[in-house]
mmCIF file of C-alpha atoms in Angstrom:
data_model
loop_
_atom_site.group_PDB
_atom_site.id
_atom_site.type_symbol
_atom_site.label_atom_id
_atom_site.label_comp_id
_atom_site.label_asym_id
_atom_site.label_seq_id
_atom_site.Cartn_x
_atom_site.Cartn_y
_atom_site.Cartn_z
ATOM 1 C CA UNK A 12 0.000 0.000 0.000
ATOM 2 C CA UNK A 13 1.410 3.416 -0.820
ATOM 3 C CA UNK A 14 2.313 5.726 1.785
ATOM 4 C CA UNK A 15 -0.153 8.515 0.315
ATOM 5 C CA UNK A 16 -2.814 5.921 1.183
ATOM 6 C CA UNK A 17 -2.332 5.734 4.735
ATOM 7 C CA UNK A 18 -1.873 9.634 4.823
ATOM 8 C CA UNK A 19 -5.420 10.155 3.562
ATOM 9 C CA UNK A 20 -7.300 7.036 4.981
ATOM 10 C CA UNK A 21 -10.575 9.381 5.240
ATOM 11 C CA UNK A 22 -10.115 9.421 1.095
ATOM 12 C CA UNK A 23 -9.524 6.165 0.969
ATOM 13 C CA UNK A 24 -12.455 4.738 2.713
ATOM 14 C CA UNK A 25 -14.402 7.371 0.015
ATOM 15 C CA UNK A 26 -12.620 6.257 -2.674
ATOM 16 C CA UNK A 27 -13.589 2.185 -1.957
ATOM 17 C CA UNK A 28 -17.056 3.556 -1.182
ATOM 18 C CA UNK A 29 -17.768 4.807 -4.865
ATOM 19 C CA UNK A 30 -15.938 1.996 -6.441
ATOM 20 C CA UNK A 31 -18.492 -0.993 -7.002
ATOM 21 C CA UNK A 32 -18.429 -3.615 -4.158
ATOM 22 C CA UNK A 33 -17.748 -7.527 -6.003
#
C-alpha cells in the first residue's frame, strides 16, 4: 500500500465507497 494511502485514509475509505463492491 502506498504511503499517500495511509496519509489520507478518510479518502480512501471514500474512494472504496464509490468503487463498485464484487
Amino acid at each position: 500500500m502506498p504511503c499517500f494511502v495511509t496519509s489520507h485514509n478518510g479518502l480512501t475509505v471514500l474512494l472504496f465507497s464509490e468503487l463498485p463492491r464484487h
